[in-house]
Coordinates of C-alpha atoms in Angstrom, one line a residue:
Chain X
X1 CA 34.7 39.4 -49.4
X2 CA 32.5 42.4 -48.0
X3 CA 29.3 39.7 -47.3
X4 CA 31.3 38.2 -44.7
X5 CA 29.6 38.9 -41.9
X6 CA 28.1 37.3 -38.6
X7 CA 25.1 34.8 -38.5
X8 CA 24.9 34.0 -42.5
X9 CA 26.8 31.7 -44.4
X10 CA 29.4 32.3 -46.8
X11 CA 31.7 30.1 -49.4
X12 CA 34.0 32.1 -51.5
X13 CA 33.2 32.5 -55.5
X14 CA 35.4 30.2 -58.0
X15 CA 37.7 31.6 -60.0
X16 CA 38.3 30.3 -63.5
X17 CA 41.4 27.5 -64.1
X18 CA 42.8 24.6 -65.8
X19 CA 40.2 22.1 -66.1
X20 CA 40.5 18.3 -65.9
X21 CA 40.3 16.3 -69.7
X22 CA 37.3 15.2 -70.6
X23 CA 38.0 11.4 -69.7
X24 CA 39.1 12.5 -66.1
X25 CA 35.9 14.6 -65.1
X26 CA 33.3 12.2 -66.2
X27 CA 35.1 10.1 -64.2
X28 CA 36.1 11.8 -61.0
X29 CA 32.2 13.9 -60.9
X30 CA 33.8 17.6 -62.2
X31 CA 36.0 19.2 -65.0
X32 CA 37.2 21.6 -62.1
X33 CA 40.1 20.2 -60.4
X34 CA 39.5 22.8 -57.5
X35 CA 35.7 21.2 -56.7
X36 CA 37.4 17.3 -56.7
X37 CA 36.9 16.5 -53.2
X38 CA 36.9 12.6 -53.1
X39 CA 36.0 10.3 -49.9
X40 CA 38.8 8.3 -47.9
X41 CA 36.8 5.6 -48.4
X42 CA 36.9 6.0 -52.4
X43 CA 40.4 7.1 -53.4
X44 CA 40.9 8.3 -56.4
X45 CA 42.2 6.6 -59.4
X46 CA 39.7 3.4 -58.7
X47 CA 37.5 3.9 -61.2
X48 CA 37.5 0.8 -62.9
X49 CA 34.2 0.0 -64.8
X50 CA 34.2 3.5 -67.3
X51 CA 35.3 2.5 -70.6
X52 CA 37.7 4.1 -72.6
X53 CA 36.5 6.5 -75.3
X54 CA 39.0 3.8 -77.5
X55 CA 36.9 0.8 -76.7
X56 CA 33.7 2.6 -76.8
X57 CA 32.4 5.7 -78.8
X58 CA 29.2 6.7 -77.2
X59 CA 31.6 7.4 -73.9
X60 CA 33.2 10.4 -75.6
X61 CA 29.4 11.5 -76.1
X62 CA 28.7 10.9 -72.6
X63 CA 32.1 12.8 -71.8
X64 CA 31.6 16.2 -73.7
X65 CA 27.8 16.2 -72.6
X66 CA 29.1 15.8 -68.7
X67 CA 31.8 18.5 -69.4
X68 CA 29.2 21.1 -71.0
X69 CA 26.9 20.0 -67.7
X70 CA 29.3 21.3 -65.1
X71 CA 30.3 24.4 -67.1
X72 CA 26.3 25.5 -67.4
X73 CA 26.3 25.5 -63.7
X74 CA 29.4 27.4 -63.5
X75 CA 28.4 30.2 -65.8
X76 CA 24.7 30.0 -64.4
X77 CA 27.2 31.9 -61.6
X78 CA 29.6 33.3 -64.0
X79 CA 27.6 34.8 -66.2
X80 CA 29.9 37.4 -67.2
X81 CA 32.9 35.1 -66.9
X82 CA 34.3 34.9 -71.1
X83 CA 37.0 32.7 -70.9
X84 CA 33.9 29.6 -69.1
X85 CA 31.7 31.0 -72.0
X86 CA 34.6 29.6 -74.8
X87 CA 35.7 26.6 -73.4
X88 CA 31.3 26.0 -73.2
X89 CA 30.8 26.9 -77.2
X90 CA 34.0 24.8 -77.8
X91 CA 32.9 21.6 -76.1
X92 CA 29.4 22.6 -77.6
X93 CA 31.1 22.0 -81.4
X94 CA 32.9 18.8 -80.2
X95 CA 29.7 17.4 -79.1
X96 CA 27.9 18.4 -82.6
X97 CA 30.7 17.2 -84.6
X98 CA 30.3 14.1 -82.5
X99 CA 26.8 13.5 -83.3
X100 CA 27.3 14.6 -87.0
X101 CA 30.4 11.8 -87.3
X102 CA 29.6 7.8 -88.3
X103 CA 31.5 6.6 -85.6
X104 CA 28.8 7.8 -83.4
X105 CA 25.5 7.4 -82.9
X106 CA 24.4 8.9 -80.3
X107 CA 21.4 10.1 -79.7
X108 CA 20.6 10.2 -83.5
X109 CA 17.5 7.2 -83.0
X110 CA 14.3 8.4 -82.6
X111 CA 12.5 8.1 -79.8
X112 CA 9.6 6.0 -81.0
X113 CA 12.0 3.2 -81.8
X114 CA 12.7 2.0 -78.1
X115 CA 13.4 -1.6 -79.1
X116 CA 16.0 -0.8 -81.6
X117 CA 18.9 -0.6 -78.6
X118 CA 19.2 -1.5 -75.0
X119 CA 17.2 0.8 -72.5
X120 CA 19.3 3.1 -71.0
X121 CA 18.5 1.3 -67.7
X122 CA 19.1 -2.1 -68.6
X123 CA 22.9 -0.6 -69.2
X124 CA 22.6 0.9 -72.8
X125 CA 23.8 4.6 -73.4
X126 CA 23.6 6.5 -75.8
Chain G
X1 CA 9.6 22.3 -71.2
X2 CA 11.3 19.0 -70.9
X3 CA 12.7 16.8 -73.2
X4 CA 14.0 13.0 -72.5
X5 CA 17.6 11.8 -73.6
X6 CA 18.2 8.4 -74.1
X7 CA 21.4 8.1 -72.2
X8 CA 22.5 7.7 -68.2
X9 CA 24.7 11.1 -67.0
X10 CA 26.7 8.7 -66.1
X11 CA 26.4 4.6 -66.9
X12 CA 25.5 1.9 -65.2
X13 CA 26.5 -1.2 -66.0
X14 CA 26.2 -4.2 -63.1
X15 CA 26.1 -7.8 -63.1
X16 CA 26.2 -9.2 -59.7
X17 CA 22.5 -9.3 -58.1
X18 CA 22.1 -7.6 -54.6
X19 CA 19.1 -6.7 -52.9
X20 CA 20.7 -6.1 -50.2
X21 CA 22.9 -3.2 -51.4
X22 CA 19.6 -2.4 -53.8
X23 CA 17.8 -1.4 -50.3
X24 CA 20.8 0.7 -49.5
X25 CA 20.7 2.7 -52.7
X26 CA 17.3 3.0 -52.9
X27 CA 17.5 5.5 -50.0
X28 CA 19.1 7.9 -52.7
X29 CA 15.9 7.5 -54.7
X30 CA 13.0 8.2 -52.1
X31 CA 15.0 8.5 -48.6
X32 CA 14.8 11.6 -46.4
X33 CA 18.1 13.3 -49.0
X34 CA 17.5 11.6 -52.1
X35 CA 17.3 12.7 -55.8
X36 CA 13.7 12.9 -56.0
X37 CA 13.8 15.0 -52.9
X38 CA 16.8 17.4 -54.3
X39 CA 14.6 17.7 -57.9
X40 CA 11.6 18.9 -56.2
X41 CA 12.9 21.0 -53.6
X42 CA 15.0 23.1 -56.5
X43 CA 12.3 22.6 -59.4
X44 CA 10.1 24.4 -56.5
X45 CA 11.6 26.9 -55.0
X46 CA 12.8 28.6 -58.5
X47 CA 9.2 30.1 -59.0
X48 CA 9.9 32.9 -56.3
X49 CA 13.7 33.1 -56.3
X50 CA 14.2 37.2 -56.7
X51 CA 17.2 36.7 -58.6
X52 CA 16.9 35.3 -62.0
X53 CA 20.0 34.0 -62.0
X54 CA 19.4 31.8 -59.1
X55 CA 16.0 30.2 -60.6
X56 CA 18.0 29.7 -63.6
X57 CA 20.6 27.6 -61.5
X58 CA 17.6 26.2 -59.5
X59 CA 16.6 25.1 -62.8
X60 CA 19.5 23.7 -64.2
X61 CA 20.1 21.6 -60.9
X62 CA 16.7 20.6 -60.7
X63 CA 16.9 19.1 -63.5
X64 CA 20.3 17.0 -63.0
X65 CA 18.9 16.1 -60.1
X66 CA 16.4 14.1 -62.4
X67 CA 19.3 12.8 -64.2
X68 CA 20.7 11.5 -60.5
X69 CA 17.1 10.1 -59.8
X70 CA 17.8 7.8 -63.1
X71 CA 20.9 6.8 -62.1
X72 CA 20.1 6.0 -58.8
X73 CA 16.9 4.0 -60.2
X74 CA 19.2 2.1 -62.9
X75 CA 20.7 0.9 -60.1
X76 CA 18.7 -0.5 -57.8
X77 CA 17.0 -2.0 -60.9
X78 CA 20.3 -3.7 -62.3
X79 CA 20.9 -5.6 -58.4
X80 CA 17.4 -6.7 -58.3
X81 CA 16.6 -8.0 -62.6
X82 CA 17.6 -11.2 -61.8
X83 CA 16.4 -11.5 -58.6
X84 CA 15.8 -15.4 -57.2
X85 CA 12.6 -16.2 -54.8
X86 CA 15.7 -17.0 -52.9
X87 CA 17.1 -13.9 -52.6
X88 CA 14.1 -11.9 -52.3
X89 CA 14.0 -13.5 -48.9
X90 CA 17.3 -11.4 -47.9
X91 CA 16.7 -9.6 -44.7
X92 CA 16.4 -5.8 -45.0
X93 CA 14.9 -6.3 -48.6
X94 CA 11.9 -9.0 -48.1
X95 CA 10.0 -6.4 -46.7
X96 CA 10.1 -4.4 -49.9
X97 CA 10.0 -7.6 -52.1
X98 CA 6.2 -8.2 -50.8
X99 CA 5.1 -4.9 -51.4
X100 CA 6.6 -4.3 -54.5
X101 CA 8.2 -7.4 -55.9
X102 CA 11.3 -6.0 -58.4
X103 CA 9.5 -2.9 -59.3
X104 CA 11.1 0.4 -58.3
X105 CA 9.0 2.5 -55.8
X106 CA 10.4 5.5 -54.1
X107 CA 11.2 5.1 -50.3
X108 CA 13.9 5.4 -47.7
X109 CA 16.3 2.7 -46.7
X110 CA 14.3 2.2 -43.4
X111 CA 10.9 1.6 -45.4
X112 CA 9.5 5.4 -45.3
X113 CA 7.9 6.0 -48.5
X114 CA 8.6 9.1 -50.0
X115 CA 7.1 12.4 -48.9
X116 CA 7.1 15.6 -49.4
X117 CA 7.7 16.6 -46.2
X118 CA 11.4 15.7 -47.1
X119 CA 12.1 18.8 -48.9
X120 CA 11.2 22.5 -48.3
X121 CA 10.0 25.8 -50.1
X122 CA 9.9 28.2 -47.6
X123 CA 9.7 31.6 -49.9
X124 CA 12.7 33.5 -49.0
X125 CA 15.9 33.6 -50.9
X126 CA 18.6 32.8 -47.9
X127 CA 16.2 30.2 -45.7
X128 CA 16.0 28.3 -49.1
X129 CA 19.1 28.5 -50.5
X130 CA 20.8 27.9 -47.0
X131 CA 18.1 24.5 -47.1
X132 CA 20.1 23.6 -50.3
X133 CA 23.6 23.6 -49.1
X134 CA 22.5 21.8 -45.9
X135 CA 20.2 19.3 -48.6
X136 CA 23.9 18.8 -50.8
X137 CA 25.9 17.9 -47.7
X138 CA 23.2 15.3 -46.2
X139 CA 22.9 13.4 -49.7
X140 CA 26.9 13.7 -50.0
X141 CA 26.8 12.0 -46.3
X142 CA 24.4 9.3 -47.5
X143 CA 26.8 8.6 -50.2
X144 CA 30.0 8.4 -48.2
X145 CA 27.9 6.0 -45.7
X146 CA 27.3 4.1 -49.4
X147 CA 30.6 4.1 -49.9
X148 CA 31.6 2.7 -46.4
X149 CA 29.1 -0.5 -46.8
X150 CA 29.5 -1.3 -50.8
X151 CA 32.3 -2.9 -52.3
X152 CA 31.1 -3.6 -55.7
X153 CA 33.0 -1.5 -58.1
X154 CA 30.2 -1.5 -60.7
X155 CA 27.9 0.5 -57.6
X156 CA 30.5 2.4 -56.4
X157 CA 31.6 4.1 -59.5
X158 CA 28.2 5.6 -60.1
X159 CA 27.9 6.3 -56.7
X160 CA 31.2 8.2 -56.9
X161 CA 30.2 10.4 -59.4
X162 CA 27.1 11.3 -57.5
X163 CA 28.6 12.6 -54.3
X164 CA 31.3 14.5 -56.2
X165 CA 28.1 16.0 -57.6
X166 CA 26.9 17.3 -54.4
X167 CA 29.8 19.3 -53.8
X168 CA 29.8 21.0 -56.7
X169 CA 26.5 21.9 -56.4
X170 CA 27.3 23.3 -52.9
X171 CA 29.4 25.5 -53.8
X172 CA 26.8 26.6 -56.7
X173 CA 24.3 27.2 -54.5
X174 CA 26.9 29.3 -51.8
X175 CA 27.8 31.3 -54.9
X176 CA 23.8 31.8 -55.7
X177 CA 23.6 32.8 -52.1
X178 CA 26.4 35.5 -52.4
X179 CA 24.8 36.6 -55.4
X180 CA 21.4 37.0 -53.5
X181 CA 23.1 39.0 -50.3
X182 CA 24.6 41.4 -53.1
X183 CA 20.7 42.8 -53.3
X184 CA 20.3 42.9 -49.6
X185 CA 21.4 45.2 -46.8
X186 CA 25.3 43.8 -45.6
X187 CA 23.9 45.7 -42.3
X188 CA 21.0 43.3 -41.7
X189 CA 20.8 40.7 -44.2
X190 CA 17.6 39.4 -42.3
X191 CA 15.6 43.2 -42.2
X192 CA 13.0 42.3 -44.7
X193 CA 12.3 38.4 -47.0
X194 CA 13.5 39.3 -50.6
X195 CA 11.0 37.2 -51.9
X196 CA 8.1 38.8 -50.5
X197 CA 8.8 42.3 -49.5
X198 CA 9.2 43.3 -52.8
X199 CA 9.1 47.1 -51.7
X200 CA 12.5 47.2 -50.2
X201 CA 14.3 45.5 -53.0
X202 CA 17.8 47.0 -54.9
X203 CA 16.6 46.9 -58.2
X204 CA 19.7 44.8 -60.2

Protein backbone atom coordinates (compact mmCIF):
# COMPACT_ATOMS: atom_id res chain seq x y z
CA UNK A 1 0.00 0.00 0.00
CA UNK A 2 3.03 2.49 0.36
CA UNK A 3 2.38 3.79 -3.71
CA UNK A 4 -0.77 5.24 -2.67
CA UNK A 5 -0.26 8.55 -3.02
CA UNK A 6 -1.80 11.76 -4.76
CA UNK A 7 -2.12 12.45 -8.53
CA UNK A 8 -1.25 8.72 -9.76
CA UNK A 9 -3.37 5.86 -10.03
CA UNK A 10 -3.45 2.90 -8.09
CA UNK A 11 -5.51 -0.66 -8.09
CA UNK A 12 -4.47 -3.08 -5.47
CA UNK A 13 -2.36 -6.43 -6.42
CA UNK A 14 -4.47 -9.83 -6.58
CA UNK A 15 -3.94 -12.22 -4.32
CA UNK A 16 -4.07 -15.90 -5.14
CA UNK A 17 -7.60 -17.99 -4.60
CA UNK A 18 -10.05 -20.57 -5.59
CA UNK A 19 -10.44 -20.42 -9.13
CA UNK A 20 -13.56 -21.03 -11.27
CA UNK A 21 -13.70 -24.82 -13.20
CA UNK A 22 -12.60 -24.85 -16.39
CA UNK A 23 -16.21 -24.88 -18.03
CA UNK A 24 -17.24 -21.81 -15.97
CA UNK A 25 -14.22 -19.37 -16.96
CA UNK A 26 -14.34 -19.95 -20.58
CA UNK A 27 -17.62 -19.10 -20.15
CA UNK A 28 -17.89 -16.19 -17.82
CA UNK A 29 -14.18 -14.43 -19.55
CA UNK A 30 -11.78 -15.48 -16.27
CA UNK A 31 -10.76 -18.52 -14.05
CA UNK A 32 -10.65 -15.82 -11.12
CA UNK A 33 -13.85 -15.44 -9.44
CA UNK A 34 -12.54 -12.11 -7.92
CA UNK A 35 -11.95 -10.43 -11.65
CA UNK A 36 -15.89 -11.66 -12.79
CA UNK A 37 -17.48 -8.46 -13.06
CA UNK A 38 -20.45 -8.98 -15.44
CA UNK A 39 -22.88 -6.12 -17.04
CA UNK A 40 -26.59 -5.66 -15.82
CA UNK A 41 -27.43 -5.93 -19.12
CA UNK A 42 -25.76 -9.54 -19.43
CA UNK A 43 -26.51 -11.45 -16.16
CA UNK A 44 -24.83 -14.21 -15.56
CA UNK A 45 -25.77 -17.67 -16.09
CA UNK A 46 -27.13 -16.81 -19.86
CA UNK A 47 -24.69 -18.21 -21.69
CA UNK A 48 -26.50 -20.42 -23.85
CA UNK A 49 -24.62 -21.19 -27.19
CA UNK A 50 -21.10 -22.82 -25.37
CA UNK A 51 -21.28 -26.46 -25.70
CA UNK A 52 -20.73 -28.82 -23.21
CA UNK A 53 -17.26 -30.46 -23.10
CA UNK A 54 -19.88 -33.84 -23.21
CA UNK A 55 -21.38 -32.99 -26.54
CA UNK A 56 -18.22 -31.67 -27.91
CA UNK A 57 -14.48 -32.45 -27.30
CA UNK A 58 -12.54 -29.77 -28.96
CA UNK A 59 -14.44 -27.35 -26.14
CA UNK A 60 -12.37 -28.97 -23.35
CA UNK A 61 -9.30 -27.90 -25.60
CA UNK A 62 -10.61 -24.61 -25.97
CA UNK A 63 -11.25 -24.66 -22.06
CA UNK A 64 -7.72 -25.60 -20.73
CA UNK A 65 -6.11 -23.28 -23.44
CA UNK A 66 -8.39 -20.20 -22.07
CA UNK A 67 -7.53 -21.29 -18.42
CA UNK A 68 -3.61 -21.42 -19.07
CA UNK A 69 -4.36 -17.80 -20.96
CA UNK A 70 -5.54 -15.96 -17.95
CA UNK A 71 -2.96 -17.58 -15.57
CA UNK A 72 0.06 -16.30 -18.02
CA UNK A 73 -1.17 -12.91 -17.45
CA UNK A 74 -1.49 -13.40 -13.79
CA UNK A 75 2.02 -14.75 -13.23
CA UNK A 76 3.32 -12.17 -15.99
CA UNK A 77 2.51 -10.09 -12.42
CA UNK A 78 3.13 -12.91 -10.18
CA UNK A 79 6.12 -14.02 -11.08
CA UNK A 80 7.21 -15.20 -7.90
CA UNK A 81 3.73 -16.38 -6.89
CA UNK A 82 4.29 -20.79 -6.64
CA UNK A 83 1.02 -21.87 -5.87
CA UNK A 84 -0.22 -19.75 -9.92
CA UNK A 85 3.03 -21.43 -11.24
CA UNK A 86 1.35 -25.23 -10.29
CA UNK A 87 -2.09 -24.81 -11.10
CA UNK A 88 -0.23 -23.33 -14.82
CA UNK A 89 2.09 -26.63 -15.31
CA UNK A 90 -0.96 -28.68 -14.25
CA UNK A 91 -3.43 -27.33 -16.74
CA UNK A 92 -0.27 -27.35 -19.11
CA UNK A 93 -0.33 -31.54 -18.76
CA UNK A 94 -4.21 -31.56 -19.14
CA UNK A 95 -3.87 -29.78 -22.24
CA UNK A 96 -0.97 -32.14 -23.66
CA UNK A 97 -2.70 -35.17 -22.54
CA UNK A 98 -5.60 -33.66 -24.40
CA UNK A 99 -3.88 -33.36 -27.62
CA UNK A 100 -2.01 -36.77 -27.16
CA UNK A 101 -5.77 -38.60 -26.53
CA UNK A 102 -7.98 -39.97 -29.73
CA UNK A 103 -10.88 -38.28 -28.60
CA UNK A 104 -9.34 -35.11 -29.58
CA UNK A 105 -8.03 -33.64 -32.29
CA UNK A 106 -7.20 -30.59 -31.79
CA UNK A 107 -4.83 -28.75 -33.25
CA UNK A 108 -3.02 -32.01 -34.41
CA UNK A 109 -3.81 -31.00 -38.56
CA UNK A 110 -1.32 -29.39 -40.28
CA UNK A 111 -1.55 -26.26 -41.38
CA UNK A 112 -1.19 -26.71 -45.12
CA UNK A 113 -4.34 -28.75 -45.14
CA UNK A 114 -6.88 -25.80 -44.70
CA UNK A 115 -9.73 -27.69 -46.57
CA UNK A 116 -9.62 -30.71 -44.52
CA UNK A 117 -12.10 -28.85 -41.63
CA UNK A 118 -14.20 -25.79 -41.35
CA UNK A 119 -12.21 -22.42 -41.10
CA UNK A 120 -12.07 -21.30 -37.81
CA UNK A 121 -14.19 -18.27 -38.96
CA UNK A 122 -16.81 -19.94 -40.78
CA UNK A 123 -17.49 -21.52 -36.99
CA UNK A 124 -14.95 -24.45 -36.88
CA UNK A 125 -12.54 -24.75 -33.83
CA UNK A 126 -10.12 -26.57 -33.11
CA UNK B 1 7.96 -14.76 -33.52
CA UNK B 2 4.43 -15.66 -34.13
CA UNK B 3 2.78 -18.66 -34.77
CA UNK B 4 -1.08 -19.09 -36.00
CA UNK B 5 -3.59 -21.55 -34.11
CA UNK B 6 -6.33 -22.85 -35.88
CA UNK B 7 -8.99 -22.21 -33.33
CA UNK B 8 -11.20 -18.96 -32.02
CA UNK B 9 -10.23 -18.03 -28.09
CA UNK B 10 -13.47 -18.29 -27.82
CA UNK B 11 -16.14 -19.68 -30.74
CA UNK B 12 -18.35 -18.25 -32.82
CA UNK B 13 -20.98 -19.91 -34.01
CA UNK B 14 -24.10 -17.62 -35.66
CA UNK B 15 -26.89 -18.31 -37.95
CA UNK B 16 -29.15 -15.36 -38.16
CA UNK B 17 -27.78 -12.65 -40.85
CA UNK B 18 -27.48 -9.03 -39.50
CA UNK B 19 -25.76 -6.30 -41.03
CA UNK B 20 -27.12 -4.19 -39.00
CA UNK B 21 -25.60 -5.58 -35.69
CA UNK B 22 -22.42 -6.52 -38.16
CA UNK B 23 -21.86 -2.50 -38.31
CA UNK B 24 -22.18 -2.32 -34.63
CA UNK B 25 -19.50 -4.93 -33.95
CA UNK B 26 -17.33 -3.96 -36.41
CA UNK B 27 -16.54 -0.87 -34.31
CA UNK B 28 -14.66 -3.47 -31.97
CA UNK B 29 -12.50 -4.29 -35.02
CA UNK B 30 -11.33 -0.81 -36.46
CA UNK B 31 -13.36 1.78 -34.16
CA UNK B 32 -11.67 4.48 -31.99
CA UNK B 33 -11.24 1.27 -28.82
CA UNK B 34 -11.14 -1.69 -30.80
CA UNK B 35 -8.94 -4.84 -30.98
CA UNK B 36 -6.72 -3.79 -33.63
CA UNK B 37 -6.24 -0.58 -31.73
CA UNK B 38 -5.55 -2.47 -28.22
CA UNK B 39 -2.84 -5.01 -30.27
CA UNK B 40 -0.90 -2.15 -31.57
CA UNK B 41 -0.90 0.15 -28.92
CA UNK B 42 0.56 -2.89 -26.49
CA UNK B 43 2.68 -4.71 -29.29
CA UNK B 44 4.19 -0.98 -29.44
CA UNK B 45 4.77 0.35 -26.46
CA UNK B 46 6.63 -2.98 -25.07
CA UNK B 47 9.90 -1.95 -27.01
CA UNK B 48 10.81 0.79 -24.34
CA UNK B 49 8.89 -0.43 -21.25
CA UNK B 50 11.90 -0.24 -18.37
CA UNK B 51 10.58 -3.11 -16.76
CA UNK B 52 10.77 -6.39 -18.39
CA UNK B 53 8.14 -7.72 -16.75
CA UNK B 54 5.73 -5.15 -18.14
CA UNK B 55 6.92 -5.76 -21.93
CA UNK B 56 6.50 -9.27 -21.25
CA UNK B 57 2.77 -8.51 -20.15
CA UNK B 58 2.58 -5.96 -22.99
CA UNK B 59 3.41 -8.88 -24.95
CA UNK B 60 1.32 -11.43 -23.84
CA UNK B 61 -1.82 -8.88 -24.17
CA UNK B 62 -0.82 -7.77 -27.35
CA UNK B 63 -1.13 -10.69 -28.58
CA UNK B 64 -4.69 -11.75 -27.15
CA UNK B 65 -5.72 -8.74 -28.31
CA UNK B 66 -5.02 -10.40 -31.86
CA UNK B 67 -6.97 -13.31 -30.75
CA UNK B 68 -10.00 -10.58 -29.82
CA UNK B 69 -9.41 -8.92 -33.40
CA UNK B 70 -10.37 -12.61 -34.75
CA UNK B 71 -13.23 -12.97 -32.81
CA UNK B 72 -14.55 -9.75 -33.43
CA UNK B 73 -13.82 -10.36 -37.31
CA UNK B 74 -15.62 -13.93 -37.18
CA UNK B 75 -18.35 -12.09 -36.31
CA UNK B 76 -19.11 -9.51 -38.32
CA UNK B 77 -18.29 -12.08 -41.10
CA UNK B 78 -20.86 -14.82 -39.76
CA UNK B 79 -23.94 -11.79 -39.86
CA UNK B 80 -22.99 -10.70 -43.23
CA UNK B 81 -22.04 -14.58 -45.29
CA UNK B 82 -25.33 -14.78 -46.42
CA UNK B 83 -26.05 -11.52 -46.97
CA UNK B 84 -29.22 -10.68 -49.62
CA UNK B 85 -28.91 -7.54 -52.14
CA UNK B 86 -31.81 -6.97 -49.95
CA UNK B 87 -30.32 -6.64 -46.89
CA UNK B 88 -27.29 -4.94 -48.03
CA UNK B 89 -29.64 -2.04 -48.45
CA UNK B 90 -30.14 -1.88 -44.53
CA UNK B 91 -29.52 1.54 -43.26
CA UNK B 92 -26.39 2.12 -41.28
CA UNK B 93 -24.74 -0.79 -43.28
CA UNK B 94 -25.33 0.18 -47.21
CA UNK B 95 -22.84 2.55 -46.85
CA UNK B 96 -20.16 -0.05 -46.08
CA UNK B 97 -21.87 -2.60 -48.45
CA UNK B 98 -20.73 -0.31 -51.57
CA UNK B 99 -17.30 0.14 -50.46
CA UNK B 100 -16.66 -3.12 -49.50
CA UNK B 101 -19.37 -5.46 -50.37
CA UNK B 102 -19.14 -8.56 -47.48
CA UNK B 103 -15.48 -8.22 -47.14
CA UNK B 104 -14.11 -7.31 -43.72
CA UNK B 105 -12.25 -3.86 -43.64
CA UNK B 106 -11.28 -2.27 -40.39
CA UNK B 107 -13.32 0.93 -39.45
CA UNK B 108 -15.51 2.43 -36.75
CA UNK B 109 -19.21 2.11 -36.37
CA UNK B 110 -19.62 5.72 -37.71
CA UNK B 111 -17.59 4.91 -41.08
CA UNK B 112 -13.95 6.15 -39.80
CA UNK B 113 -11.48 3.89 -41.11
CA UNK B 114 -9.03 2.76 -38.92
CA UNK B 115 -6.02 4.95 -37.83
CA UNK B 116 -3.36 4.98 -35.95
CA UNK B 117 -4.08 8.00 -34.39
CA UNK B 118 -6.51 5.72 -32.22
CA UNK B 119 -3.82 4.39 -30.11
CA UNK B 120 -0.74 5.93 -28.44
CA UNK B 121 3.14 5.21 -27.56
CA UNK B 122 4.17 8.03 -25.80
CA UNK B 123 7.65 6.57 -24.23
CA UNK B 124 7.23 6.67 -20.58
CA UNK B 125 6.18 3.86 -18.35
CA UNK B 126 3.06 5.64 -16.29
CA UNK B 127 1.63 8.02 -19.33
CA UNK B 128 1.45 4.56 -21.27
CA UNK B 129 0.44 2.30 -18.95
CA UNK B 130 -2.20 4.78 -17.49
CA UNK B 131 -3.26 5.00 -21.68
CA UNK B 132 -3.92 1.23 -21.18
CA UNK B 133 -6.20 1.12 -18.27
CA UNK B 134 -8.17 4.18 -19.76
CA UNK B 135 -7.86 1.95 -23.46
CA UNK B 136 -9.50 -1.38 -21.24
CA UNK B 137 -12.35 0.64 -19.83
CA UNK B 138 -13.43 2.46 -23.21
CA UNK B 139 -13.52 -1.00 -25.16
CA UNK B 140 -15.32 -2.55 -22.02
CA UNK B 141 -17.86 0.59 -22.54
CA UNK B 142 -18.22 -0.22 -26.23
CA UNK B 143 -19.15 -3.60 -25.26
CA UNK B 144 -21.70 -2.91 -22.62
CA UNK B 145 -23.30 -0.30 -25.28
CA UNK B 146 -23.09 -3.84 -27.51
CA UNK B 147 -24.72 -5.42 -24.96
CA UNK B 148 -27.57 -2.82 -24.50
CA UNK B 149 -28.56 -2.91 -28.47
CA UNK B 150 -27.90 -6.85 -29.34
CA UNK B 151 -30.16 -9.52 -28.45
CA UNK B 152 -28.85 -12.30 -30.32
CA UNK B 153 -27.46 -14.84 -27.89
CA UNK B 154 -25.10 -16.36 -30.54
CA UNK B 155 -23.32 -12.31 -30.56
CA UNK B 156 -23.76 -11.72 -27.17
CA UNK B 157 -21.99 -14.65 -25.79
CA UNK B 158 -18.74 -13.81 -27.59
CA UNK B 159 -19.18 -10.44 -26.89
CA UNK B 160 -19.45 -11.39 -23.21
CA UNK B 161 -16.38 -12.92 -23.02
CA UNK B 162 -14.70 -10.02 -24.55
CA UNK B 163 -15.63 -7.30 -22.06
CA UNK B 164 -14.90 -9.65 -19.09
CA UNK B 165 -11.58 -9.57 -20.86
CA UNK B 166 -11.02 -6.00 -20.47
CA UNK B 167 -11.23 -6.03 -16.90
CA UNK B 168 -8.97 -8.43 -16.34
CA UNK B 169 -6.56 -6.90 -18.27
CA UNK B 170 -7.17 -3.69 -16.26
CA UNK B 171 -6.28 -4.84 -13.49
CA UNK B 172 -3.06 -6.36 -15.25
CA UNK B 173 -2.06 -3.42 -16.42
CA UNK B 174 -2.74 -1.46 -12.68
CA UNK B 175 -0.53 -4.25 -11.27
CA UNK B 176 2.17 -3.55 -14.15
CA UNK B 177 1.85 0.07 -13.09
CA UNK B 178 2.53 -0.74 -9.31
CA UNK B 179 5.28 -2.76 -10.35
CA UNK B 180 6.77 0.28 -12.44
CA UNK B 181 6.27 3.00 -9.35
CA UNK B 182 8.24 0.26 -7.21
CA UNK B 183 11.47 1.68 -9.41
CA UNK B 184 10.50 5.23 -9.07
CA UNK B 185 10.71 7.92 -6.30
CA UNK B 186 7.14 7.49 -3.98
CA UNK B 187 8.17 11.33 -3.31
CA UNK B 188 7.72 12.37 -6.93
CA UNK B 189 6.63 9.72 -9.11
CA UNK B 190 6.71 12.28 -12.11
CA UNK B 191 10.71 13.73 -11.31
CA UNK B 192 12.29 12.17 -14.26
CA UNK B 193 10.49 9.61 -17.55
CA UNK B 194 11.78 5.97 -16.64
CA UNK B 195 11.98 5.31 -20.09
CA UNK B 196 14.24 7.84 -21.15
CA UNK B 197 16.17 9.16 -18.24
CA UNK B 198 17.89 6.09 -17.88
CA UNK B 199 20.47 7.84 -15.47
CA UNK B 200 18.24 8.13 -12.50
CA UNK B 201 16.95 4.63 -12.61
CA UNK B 202 16.83 1.98 -9.29
CA UNK B 203 18.53 -0.69 -10.81
CA UNK B 204 15.98 -3.93 -10.05
Amino acid sequence: MENQCLAVPFVPAQTWDLLYDPATALAEGTVFPGLNKPFFAAPEGCNTTLPAAADDPQILFSQYCFVLDDLLLYLDTHPQDEQAKACYQSFLVKKKELQKSASCGCCMTDHFEWDKKPLVWEGGHC
Amino acid sequence: MWKYEQRLQYPVKINKTCPKTAQYIMSQYGGPDGEMAASMRYLSQRYTMPDKQVGGLLTDIGTEELAHMEIICAIVYQLTRNLTPEEAKTAGFDAYYIDHTAGIWPAAAAGIPFNACEFQSKGDAITDLAEDMAAEQKARSTYDNILRVVTDPEVRDPIKFLRAREVVHFQRFGEALEKTKDRLDAKNYYYYNPEFDKQFGKQI
